[in-house]
């Protein structure tokens, strides 16, 4: 039963992030493994046929877990992790760790396999001042040597061509190149050469090794290629070849790039190489056998991307060229001749809502007829991976941008065409415009449409019933999208750090639309605002994304339709000044869009939309529009009031000295939150009224003093309109990170207790007392008495990563806290356990009220995990949304993975159970009905008989 | 060396004192205070300014002087003069256009008297002018301090707080402020109540102590054997008990 339920609406998608290194498993011809190392510190293996994950290793976040390099040889995948901290070897078959070796300190520069007599036995790791050689079988160090003059020479590359030596290349920028040959056997320096190279600044970016150990460099200043035999015995010299002599020209301001290929570490690299001369100009060149002349094999222009691939003895070059606006061609060329291979064209469809192609990874293989076949993985700028097979079929696409969701919203799906038609029929506008007769006609036509739809539905049911089971696909497409009976299916609009927006169906988890915003800075901050929901047919729903540069504060708006992802034709206002704050007003314009106010650094306000109607409304309401600004760097909280001319006036100011504490987080309440009950009935039948201030802000601070005895966490409850400090609590001997939820009349926060070294939960609840000051309306300006504050603290046996509260349509259902744990579990913690009125001593009254007696430790019950075994890696945020059913709250947890589910905090009190016996109930009803009919008849007969008597 | 424990003691005392004086309040109207308190924590005075203008552009004027006393017993008192005829009229005019009555105090530290006491900037708060007029200048001013005694915020409310549009005829009602002044230090959030809980558990255990004596035969056997025999026997028996 549970698993059945799981199958229907629980979805988990696993992601890995932006690919840094990708390798195909070339161990066997039929292998379908693909290995990726990503910027999220993940090493993963995919099934190249389906794009599904085989396995995934999630390492530590941050520089400690960064993957510096991924090398693949046979069944071993070698990885240097954490800026040269660790060397790891993985078994590519099962994904198990073969061994791990701790490397000497020093920043990582380069690594390569080292082979002796055609077998790869070692791996060389080059660091800033050290080179070490490790056995491939167990990771043990064979030798380690200090590099000479490492304070002046920047060692950047290590090369081995299968001989008895390992070469290390270093450079003194704009002076000379240093080549050191180490003996494989004992790490002894065999020779050391220094070559004049005043034009060379970096080996890493401008040089490659090709052919029989020839170093090939390119210099954009002198517009020349330089060759140098690394193994030369006598004092070597760079040989200059002007690009002009090859009839080549570099695009203006472009840094030329060399691409080479070393198919097998035991052999030297191939003599052919690519030279990129412009953003879409590549040339395939060949180093002649003499070792210092170059022949141009083929010129590729336009060509976006190139890549070498090897299978058996054949090396091919794949080149991606633009075909038209919507597609690119990829062709194979023989590397040694530059000849195009027949029947190798595949088409890569360019997604207009995606990024440009960024990198090609080619997997070549020999077909039965000895010709070369290939598959290609294309990485685009929006971090998406597309796998293409011959002849041009997209096998799968992975949207890896979703590994870093920043913010999201859930939007109701639109009604179906017919539903909307009916709504429109009785709409306000229609009634005014039409007379009686057109109304009747309209009514009839809509009835006909309804009948049509019903018949079509019946036909579909009949048709599907005849299909064998399992073939019926319930595929969701953007056309068939419509709201279900209980509004359980919604559109999830997700904003990712890369600037790609997604529209995902909450039920199936399938991506329905995507839109890539180019030119989004990596440090941008996003805020997603729903300006108009789907409820205002025929006006389309409207979302606005505020993209703000974190450093400059300059912002731009992207306005779009959240159901289809299309950019709106409404022009957003130009924002020339940095934006400090944005706020969505409940004011709506004539098209039912809520008004967004943007406050710039001169405290001037821009309204969007800014139609005449809106400006007029704003002028009327100006004196009751208040907003706050928080400058955490100055510890300053201040409040403003809008003036009629859309300028502002500062009306309150609270300053928390930064030398004592710094503001770490501020949270208001969610605007769509409903509180059903204004008070709590106590054991003695009196009512304790909640303090429900919609303008209340919870401000969390941390002390600047980090000493465990003096550190503290401050929680300030500030009224956002008047700036009045409603409550100020100090949690002593505590420090962050603080996670907190602010809702209804309570704040729950979690912190680290520095004295007891444990995590603790604290709950604050605010009550007005047993009498309400003004029961009809809440105004911050007229609430002179401070609320009563109750607080209780509990020990929590686990650290947490994020926290959110459930949300339901009317707020009748009891609340739960959804807590994301570092283990990937999501805990649904009843708010009942976080209640400051939990009594120390159980009394009659507390029992009456169903209060749980106080226990200092908060339990974690395994049945509270809502995601069972489906852990969500690195959960970063939890989003909750109400559904049409009061009992049901939709939950999306995002982080590395995305997990969608539903929770029922008070069980499904408004839903009939699946095993509800409809047959029994209806048969009983029918039986009763007939029984009454019969008994009535009998009674009539009896009466008649009596009358005759 | 000897000063270290004493310092610790002092540190542990300070929070309790802060709680004791949490709700210390002092209110007066135009009365002179602060005489005869020439201890090392003698008070100091900061201006309390107010502003009420028809055009809503702040022009702060002196309303009174706040007499602050930091240290062991934080206290505050206020000496303020009456509103002049002109001020009364302006206030009424501001109230008529639903303007704001703002107050501000400079940012100061109550404890740290050696260093620069006054920092730049002010703490500001406001109340609707009409509610101040309708309450006949009965206001409640609250000063908030942080853990180290800095003033961090000020708030002003009137009682009653609503604007009902009632006319205030009597000029006398708008002459003198009837101010309630409070200074609120932060409250200490509670720690988990482990000690009390354990105590309660112990009591419950003791209550239940007697019926627990009547253990099953096997349980009794196992615990008594624990003392007499080696570990191995005990373990076996305990496992046995588990199965039982």
mmCIF file of C-alpha atoms in Angstrom, chain A residues 388 501 597 743:
data_model
loop_
_atom_site.group_PDB
_atom_site.id
_atom_site.type_symbol
_atom_site.label_atom_id
_atom_site.label_comp_id
_atom_site.label_asym_id
_atom_site.label_seq_id
_atom_site.Cartn_x
_atom_site.Cartn_y
_atom_site.Cartn_z
ATOM 1 C CA UNK A 388 24.034 11.613 -29.248
ATOM 2 C CA UNK A 501 15.014 28.405 -15.311
ATOM 3 C CA UNK A 597 8.071 47.879 -5.616
ATOM 4 C CA UNK A 743 5.299 31.300 11.225
#
